[in-house]
Amino acid sequence: MMKFRFRRQGTDPQREKIKQELFAFNKTVEHGFPNQPSALAFDPKLQLMAIGTKSGAIKIYGAPGVEFTGLHKDTTAVTQIHFLPGQGRLLSLLDDNTIHLWELVVGPHREVGGAKKEGGVCLKQVDNYSLPGRPGIESCSATRVTVLLLLKSCDLLCIGTEGGGVYFLELPHLMLKENQTLLQDQVTQSLPDDYRCGKSLGPVESLQEHPQQPGKILIGYSRGLVVLWDLSARHADQLFLGKQQLESLVWERSGSLFVSSHNDGGYSVWPVTSGNSYTPQPVSSTIPYGPFPCKAINKILWRTSQTGSPVLLYSGGMPRASYGDRHCLTIQQDKEHVTLDFTSRVIDFFTIHNIELDKEFDDPAALVVLLEEELVVIDLQTPGWPTLPTPYLAPLHSSAITCSCHISSVPPKLWERLINTGKAQRSRLRTHMSWPICGGKNLAPPPKQQELLLTGHEDGTVRFWDASGVALTPLYKLGTANVFHTDCDEPHDSSNDHNMQQEEEEWPPFRKVGCFDPYSDDPRLGIQKISLCKYSNKLVVAGTAGQVIVLAFNDEPSDHSVDVSVVDLLQDREGFTWKGHDRLEPRLKPAPFPPGFQPQVLVQCLPPASVTAVALHTEWNLIAFGTSHGFGLFDYHRRNTVLARCTLHPNDSLAMEGPLSRVKSLKKSLRQSFRRIRKSRVSGKKRTITTPTSKVHEANAALAEQEEVAPVQRRIEPRSADNSLSGVVRCLCFADTFLHDGTHHGPTLWAGTNSGSVYAYALEVPGVGSGCVCERAGASEGSVCVEAVLGKEIQLMHRAPVVSISVLDGRGKPLPDPYEASQDLAIAPDMTNAHSVLIASEEQLKVFSLPKVSAKTKFKLTAHEGCRVRKVTLVLFNSAAQEDYSEHALVCLTNLGDMHLFTIPGLRPQVRYDCIRKDDISGIASCVFTKNGQGFYLISPSEYERFSLSAKVLTEPLCSVQLDRPLESTATSDGTAMHPQANGTHRNQTGQAEGRTEEPPYTLSSPILETPLDSPLSCADLTLDTTGDLTVEDVKDFLKTVDEAENNLRNMKEEEGRSTGILIN
Amino acid sequence: MNKNHRVPSSRSLSAVEVKSKFGAEFRRFSLDRSKPGRFDEFYGLLQHVHRIPNVELLVAYADVHGDLLPINNDDNYLKAVKSANPLLRLFLQRKEEADYTAFGTDSLTRKKNTVLSAVLLRPDPNKKKPPVIISLPKDFRPVSSIIDVDILPETHRRVRLYKHGQEKPLGFYIRDGSSVRVTPQGLEKVPGIFISRLVPGGLAESTGLLAVNDEVLEVNGIEVAGKSLDQVTDMMIANSHNLIITVKPANQRNNVVRGGGGGGGAASGSSGRSSDSGASYHGYASHAAAASGPTHIIQNFPVGELESDEDDEDLVIEVGGEAETIRRTSSNFSIPSLPRYEPHLNLRTTTNSSSAFSLNANGTLHGSGSSGSLHNPNASSTTPSPDRAKERRSLEEEGTVITL
């Protein structure tokens, strides 16, 4: 019954070796902004910043390119992080009340494709501690940690708790100093009676070390009491009898005063003069946004400066009624007062200032604010406090990402122009400060080539990112909304102008800061497909309302009107009414366009359904686009429509006429992006919590879990042709190949639909093609037009949606991009031997010979594995060992989130890697590949995970940090040496790969060679896809094992003596 | 020439176009649909048009579903004529070639016909000692079969569902569940896939071989262990042309009881005698009651390697100038004209119905392997015999490429 069509490649040691040199799976780096950040810390000595997330990840950032990631074992939110300054160590407090110590260590050497690589520095957890419950007190919340204070000497950690006690831990061994614990009773004793009034002081809200006198700490209790505690003498030096509920404390640099912030939106300044044991009143008390009730000031900083009065920074404190829902941070100095108005919650903030003790002033240089959705840095030295653009941690999701596109090896010319344009865009910000968080050293070699990542957003913008290195840096932002009349007609990208205008006579003096703006003006503006020709600098952008915009790069601003062409994709289909959204109204008058990509032509598809596929061929000046109704071909040079073809199934005309189905699909496409955001937020980062319980427990729990699962049913019905979405055009492709006969090649257009139909058109492009440039007599004004003639229609019998079409040349290599061959940028395709076309449907991969379309090879993925193809791409893999050896392979991402690699055109399975969690639908949908074996997918709305399938091409952080202590190196055998990965989205799932659980799953991601390469037991076997690879011999084995199992069964049965109803296999 | 097949004239409606194949030779003629005559007359005519007056023939035709069915009496002859639209394709064989007592060893016959017709394409039962035939239906095609009885554990059943065209749904649902297995560590509960529901009137129900709560173990030879419900669903749908599922029936009472000695060869082939008669009767009866179409159930029939490779030939429609040339290629036969039978020349129809027909034929007309395949079903797959290849080519001659 079983078909084993593929000879086992693993038996060929030579091939195994080559495969190892070509393929290796690694998740290398996470780009973007960490999802759901929950903690922030800064090491002023090393100039490193750490961000903790709700999923238990810790990410350290320094200079661009310097990144370290650590992942707690549990998916618990990191509530606090504290650096041990200069040591490269940090402490993290988790939501489950555990304290963890992390250390930067030298990572293990790694083996990549046989080549040894120097291990970089990585973050490793060395110790953890959890505060024991206090005996006699049942409620465990009494020892719940509220605040941590690390003394400057770095040998003592003070822990403030909910119960009001302060505990002391010795560092770096995390040993509790039992006898030093300071319980509230001790403090209460020394209080005056009228203050005591029988109530507890409440949880410890703040702990601050005296800036000048080591060994003295300030303890602030929730009820308002602040105690200056002498650690060595173990008694209270001074008591400050605050009456207002306390939120935070901060010392002034000299230690002569401190500031407390309160629940009522006020702050108080307290003098610290020795001798006074009681201070009943603060020097001053202010409610800045009073007199109406205000929200609490969560955190306050007081920084002295040489230039004048101290800078006061605090978050919150807004008038409850009018601005209670704003996320604000106030900067105040003298008369200058700015209320930074953010679009998301303020998590934490710090200033970068002088830390040397001999300096008299703090002189804050920058303010770093961690918000829920982005990081904002304010330059405090430049007047006006402008924002500083971040070189990394960019909020990718400032408007929801709707599509992405990667361009490898961007020509330097285009790169330079993009950078210059981007600089001009940002020049308004008027800041000359360099990036203040600049610790560590990036050891990664400069990228050999420039790579661009383009993201399309829901608000109609396309953002260009520098994806060449570890830090994903924004380069340039293109808005397409100005092509249309929109409700809020305003020049795009004016957020900064706004900021300036709004500074006028408003109280509080709000200033909008940050670019996270999830609310789109018009969802129809959303970008669905992007195609860029890097040689001719032409860009095609297609959107949700059927708009296809052709843009060209221009270094100068220009005032022009955009040509509009309307293409009716329904053609002669009568009785169809579109009940979806209207098309966007194009701007008819000339409009100013800033330097950069400027729109030239707008092609509007009718009905204005979302564009599902685009293709661009700049040599022929053609664009092809498809929607759920059909596809069209447009000559943007001559501005005429060459072709419009309806793909709605003729049998469906009744079904399609009922607009309901159509509308449904449309709404779907509109909601898609919203849902995607929500989904990825919800589809939490669940990781199995491995507690040291016995295996029995686990098994029992697993069994119980299974029983709880309500049975889900699936209907087994073969697909029928009358699916209402059958007409959706899934892919389009241009190719110069043989369609009519084996001797004349010429331009062709291929289109594939959701119902497994492929249409191939022969194009006649004037001046292109094998001598078939026919001079058309009688053509008007001698202008020859592009013509398209239907050449073939292929209906795949299994009717699965066509995911991708690509044409392979005579050598079985994919055809080069436009201009690559003609400008000698790539090897010219082999036009002497017969071409073939690779059609990947959701279920099968098939190669057909051309021009007679007959099946050559195929691989039935779904029939074998039960998985469906989601994304397919052809990738050039370079060997890590041999410089000149490379191979093209087909990379296929399935709905289970795994990557299958196949040879082309033989379609032999090579390797399989688990990559994305299978329930991470948005991750799978967002995956985009590079041409040399890397890829990106969204692990959260704001983060791209970068992965590499190639043993040679790898972009990963490689950096070092100058520490006070010698760097230890990890043992290579240590399992934790695995490259740390945040968010837990990408653990290799155990037991998925055909029951090979006896092997550590981790070997899949980084092959460590324990056996010789040519041994048949070499771990490359592991990565083989067995299902397709069994030979006849294996079948026999397989059958034998069945027999054995059967025998066992029989024996067992006999022993048990007719125990019925037990299934054995 | 064009008139004959282009214009559906009144004659073509009343006439049945016959294309008869004997060896490598084709003959074309037509029959009057309203007066087809009797089988022996027809038989004589066939001998006449093929000029093989003294050759004993075995007559078979391809029905609309692409199955090869026998014509050996008036009833199935009439049925064949009635069902032809408009073309009736006949396949003639020498009786002596097909007339081997142990049909299972006759690879030629087996390869030329479907599994089913191999059973039923007996020579005239009056002549020889009638072998044991499960039934003698007039006109049928397989709906399901139990296969690989001798290599599977007794507790398991491997069922093949034949999907003919799209007219009838497979009609069952699967669900997640857990089953108990015996492992070296003792009893262990493992997740499994189960049949949860049968659609009334669906293919699965009508076979009677699958029942609610049967555990699905394999789909087309691939174990489902460790696969998710969605994966298994997708695998079944992707294999729906030729779905072979191995189940562990919930009701183990109808299992095959295997002989202790376990004979070899043909004996083991026939050892797959069904004790599942109740179920099969049920399936047959219910289906007959539904009377939606003629069906039959074959169970425990040894099916060799099912070369499902070509079962999903894609349809390629050429749009271009070559259409004319292909049309011209058909040659004229000179057939002695008989008053009743008008020869139809150039009957390569180009209608869609015939394309669907040939596609279906490709799907189901692959023969089974030799009897050796009972023991190692994969062995025969590696060496497709030239006969089979030839036959396939001849079947494909009206092929998948349709010329407009």
XYZ file of C-alpha atoms in Angstrom, chain A residues 571-893:
323
model
C -15.366 41.304 -17.554
C -18.646 40.124 -18.966
C -19.958 38.458 -15.855
C -23.461 39.764 -15.551
C -25.640 39.781 -12.539
C -22.859 40.269 -10.125
C -23.140 43.033 -7.631
C -20.321 43.995 -5.374
C -21.483 44.677 -1.888
C -18.130 45.193 -0.309
C -16.316 48.438 0.342
C -16.015 51.188 -2.235
C -12.825 51.920 -4.040
C -10.653 54.648 -2.659
C -11.162 57.922 -4.394
C -8.032 58.961 -6.186
C -6.757 62.508 -5.926
C -7.184 64.012 -9.341
C -5.315 67.253 -8.869
C -1.549 67.319 -8.815
C -0.266 66.682 -5.353
C 3.139 67.260 -3.832
C 5.195 64.155 -3.335
C 8.305 64.210 -1.158
C 11.571 62.754 -2.420
C 11.637 58.994 -2.470
C 9.284 56.646 -4.187
C 6.699 58.724 -5.974
C 3.513 57.254 -7.406
C 3.222 57.251 -11.171
C 0.267 55.098 -12.062
C -2.678 53.910 -10.061
C -4.455 50.851 -11.401
C -7.778 50.334 -9.747
C -9.253 46.840 -9.880
C -12.986 46.564 -10.028
C -14.649 45.256 -7.992
C -12.304 46.808 -5.425
C -11.516 43.586 -3.659
C -8.259 43.152 -1.847
C -5.311 42.438 -4.115
C -4.108 38.898 -3.538
C -1.103 38.723 -5.846
C 1.154 41.068 -7.789
C 4.053 40.560 -10.132
C 6.336 43.156 -11.652
C 8.533 42.825 -14.697
C 10.410 46.019 -15.234
C 12.141 44.947 -18.389
C 8.809 44.506 -20.086
C 7.200 47.387 -18.155
C 4.416 45.114 -17.039
C 2.601 44.559 -13.817
C 0.188 41.745 -13.133
C -2.247 41.778 -10.261
C -4.941 39.462 -9.030
C -7.893 39.671 -6.682
C -10.570 37.238 -5.643
C -12.301 37.889 -8.956
C -9.608 37.620 -11.533
C -6.329 38.990 -12.645
C -5.119 41.716 -14.927
C -2.030 42.714 -16.818
C -1.091 46.353 -17.205
C 1.556 48.057 -19.265
C 2.635 50.945 -17.083
C 4.901 52.342 -19.729
C 2.174 52.795 -22.324
C -0.457 53.134 -19.608
C -2.824 50.593 -21.053
C -4.500 47.461 -19.815
C -3.278 44.441 -21.703
C -5.464 41.808 -20.184
C -8.228 41.281 -17.689
C -9.410 37.812 -16.957
C -12.157 36.713 -14.635
C -11.334 33.598 -12.656
C -14.717 33.072 -11.098
C -15.744 29.537 -11.845
C -18.418 29.374 -14.531
C -20.362 26.848 -12.515
C -20.250 29.165 -9.596
C -21.972 31.978 -11.366
C -25.034 31.377 -9.287
C -23.117 31.111 -6.106
C -20.992 34.063 -6.965
C -23.905 36.150 -7.938
C -25.176 35.913 -4.435
C -22.972 38.623 -3.109
C -23.177 37.306 0.383
C -20.353 34.886 0.000
C -18.300 37.553 -1.604
C -18.971 40.044 1.086
C -18.135 37.528 3.675
C -14.762 36.956 2.155
C -14.238 40.623 1.923
C -15.037 41.396 5.451
C -12.748 38.595 6.261
C -9.913 40.244 4.453
C -10.640 43.493 6.176
C -10.731 41.992 9.581
C -7.805 39.808 8.913
C -5.279 42.236 10.162
C -7.182 43.110 13.275
C -7.735 39.529 14.050
C -4.123 38.803 13.451
C -3.072 41.277 16.032
C -5.526 40.018 18.520
C -4.758 36.437 17.797
C -1.084 36.765 18.208
C -1.659 38.577 21.441
C -3.873 35.860 22.703
C -1.960 32.909 21.378
C 0.217 33.344 24.360
C 3.695 32.156 24.818
C 2.779 29.003 26.528
C 5.650 26.910 27.516
C 5.509 23.765 29.485
C 6.593 24.490 32.952
C 9.081 21.861 33.851
C 8.908 21.431 37.528
C 10.847 18.635 39.107
C 7.792 16.504 39.654
C 7.884 12.827 39.014
C 7.165 11.399 35.652
C 4.100 9.659 36.939
C 2.553 12.944 37.855
C 3.241 14.331 34.460
C 1.787 11.329 32.758
C -1.291 11.470 34.889
C -1.704 15.125 34.223
C -1.325 14.491 30.519
C -3.952 11.795 30.653
C -6.312 13.976 32.576
C -5.763 16.731 30.104
C -6.606 14.466 27.249
C -9.828 13.464 28.823
C -10.824 17.019 29.311
C -10.422 17.797 25.651
C -13.803 17.844 24.042
C -13.718 15.665 20.947
C -13.462 17.675 17.805
C -14.957 16.287 14.657
C -13.712 16.659 11.132
C -15.690 15.795 8.118
C -13.977 13.756 5.447
C -15.227 15.133 2.180
C -13.244 15.570 -0.939
C -12.953 19.132 -1.996
C -15.522 20.257 -4.458
C -15.086 22.900 -7.065
C -17.868 25.137 -5.913
C -16.089 26.775 -3.061
C -17.004 30.395 -3.177
C -13.374 31.412 -2.910
C -12.232 29.284 -5.803
C -11.563 32.252 -7.999
C -9.009 33.899 -5.740
C -5.784 34.466 -7.633
C -3.037 33.169 -5.385
C 0.082 33.761 -7.380
C 1.339 35.459 -10.493
C 4.632 35.052 -12.229
C 6.401 36.391 -15.302
C 8.836 34.199 -17.157
C 10.690 34.180 -20.409
C 10.121 30.610 -21.460
C 8.724 28.167 -23.978
C 4.981 28.051 -24.057
C 4.036 27.353 -27.656
C 6.814 25.130 -28.825
C 10.247 24.012 -27.858
C 12.128 26.335 -30.156
C 10.689 29.793 -29.570
C 10.718 31.258 -26.141
C 9.097 34.478 -25.187
C 7.493 36.409 -22.355
C 4.801 34.545 -20.497
C 2.501 35.264 -17.605
C 1.365 32.562 -15.228
C -1.482 32.800 -12.779
C -2.697 30.262 -10.235
C -5.987 30.271 -8.392
C -7.453 28.923 -5.224
C -9.197 26.100 -7.050
C -6.070 24.624 -8.572
C -6.299 26.285 -11.953
C -3.233 27.647 -13.688
C -3.464 29.986 -16.636
C -0.492 30.572 -18.867
C -0.470 33.474 -21.275
C 1.976 34.091 -24.053
C 2.846 37.753 -24.162
C 3.984 39.732 -27.105
C 6.096 42.534 -25.794
C 7.423 44.860 -28.478
C 11.143 44.492 -28.684
C 11.281 41.383 -26.568
C 11.072 37.764 -27.492
C 12.619 35.442 -29.967
C 12.116 37.341 -33.108
C 8.390 37.395 -32.841
C 8.276 41.129 -32.739
C 5.748 41.471 -35.432
C 5.375 44.793 -37.056
C 1.695 45.265 -36.987
C 0.502 46.809 -40.141
C -2.257 49.232 -39.607
C -1.669 49.648 -35.937
C -2.617 53.104 -34.884
C 0.279 55.540 -35.074
C 2.622 52.654 -35.367
C 2.536 52.223 -31.623
C 2.756 48.555 -30.861
C 1.021 47.305 -27.820
C 1.734 44.446 -25.558
C -0.547 41.557 -26.290
C -1.462 38.529 -24.290
C -2.736 35.285 -25.762
C -3.975 32.469 -23.599
C -1.617 29.575 -24.103
C -2.545 26.906 -21.607
C -4.910 26.187 -18.852
C -3.984 23.578 -16.345
C -6.478 22.226 -13.887
C -4.814 20.356 -11.073
C -6.932 17.324 -10.373
C -6.617 17.665 -6.649
C -7.936 21.205 -6.934
C -5.852 22.520 -4.107
C -4.992 26.216 -4.109
C -1.916 27.056 -6.132
C 0.588 28.600 -3.771
C 3.380 29.368 -6.152
C 4.477 29.015 -9.747
C 8.025 29.308 -10.940
C 9.728 28.443 -14.169
C 12.987 26.520 -14.169
C 15.493 26.807 -16.957
C 17.189 24.024 -18.876
C 19.526 23.313 -15.978
C 16.688 23.196 -13.508
C 17.565 26.563 -12.024
C 15.029 29.288 -11.413
C 14.961 32.054 -13.960
C 16.774 35.233 -12.916
C 14.985 38.442 -12.060
C 14.407 41.065 -14.711
C 17.587 42.905 -15.669
C 19.798 40.393 -13.905
C 20.528 38.442 -17.034
C 20.615 41.353 -19.423
C 22.990 43.306 -17.207
C 25.221 40.358 -16.447
C 24.303 40.357 -12.806
C 23.357 36.725 -12.864
C 24.167 33.733 -14.972
C 22.002 33.792 -18.030
C 19.334 31.135 -17.975
C 19.811 28.040 -20.047
C 17.544 28.535 -23.007
C 18.868 25.605 -25.007
C 17.352 22.791 -23.019
C 13.720 22.326 -22.212
C 12.310 24.429 -19.445
C 9.948 23.206 -16.818
C 7.443 24.840 -14.538
C 7.208 24.155 -10.833
C 3.697 24.457 -9.511
C 3.277 24.206 -5.780
C -0.227 23.744 -4.552
C -1.277 23.503 -0.951
C -1.095 19.736 -1.230
C 1.450 18.798 -3.826
C 4.620 19.994 -5.443
C 4.753 19.256 -9.150
C 7.194 19.884 -11.941
C 5.799 19.946 -15.462
C 7.821 19.946 -18.612
C 7.426 22.810 -21.043
C 6.057 23.536 -23.572
C 4.014 20.362 -23.469
C 2.731 20.459 -19.963
C 3.262 16.943 -18.757
C 4.036 15.999 -15.217
C 7.689 15.157 -14.626
C 8.009 14.800 -10.898
C 5.815 15.434 -7.978
C 5.684 15.162 -4.250
C 2.392 14.672 -2.488
C 3.032 16.392 0.767
C -0.473 16.318 2.172
C -1.136 12.728 1.228
C 2.032 11.718 3.017
C 2.330 14.008 5.943
C -1.060 15.501 6.414
C 0.352 18.982 6.275
C -0.471 21.709 3.816
C 1.867 24.028 2.031
C 1.689 27.613 3.174
C 4.714 29.284 1.657
C 7.107 28.123 -0.985
C 10.258 29.715 -2.246
C 13.314 28.810 -4.244
C 16.495 29.452 -2.346
C 20.144 29.339 -3.286
C 22.136 27.507 -0.649
C 25.862 28.042 -0.531
C 28.068 25.428 0.950
C 29.730 26.334 4.210
C 32.769 24.238 3.358
C 33.324 24.668 -0.345
C 33.409 28.225 -1.454
C 32.110 27.700 -4.963
C 29.520 25.027 -4.360
C 25.903 26.025 -4.250
C 22.574 24.398 -4.823
C 19.074 25.608 -5.423
C 16.474 24.133 -3.160
C 12.796 24.483 -2.671
C 11.856 25.607 0.804
C 8.343 24.878 1.845
C 6.673 26.093 5.019
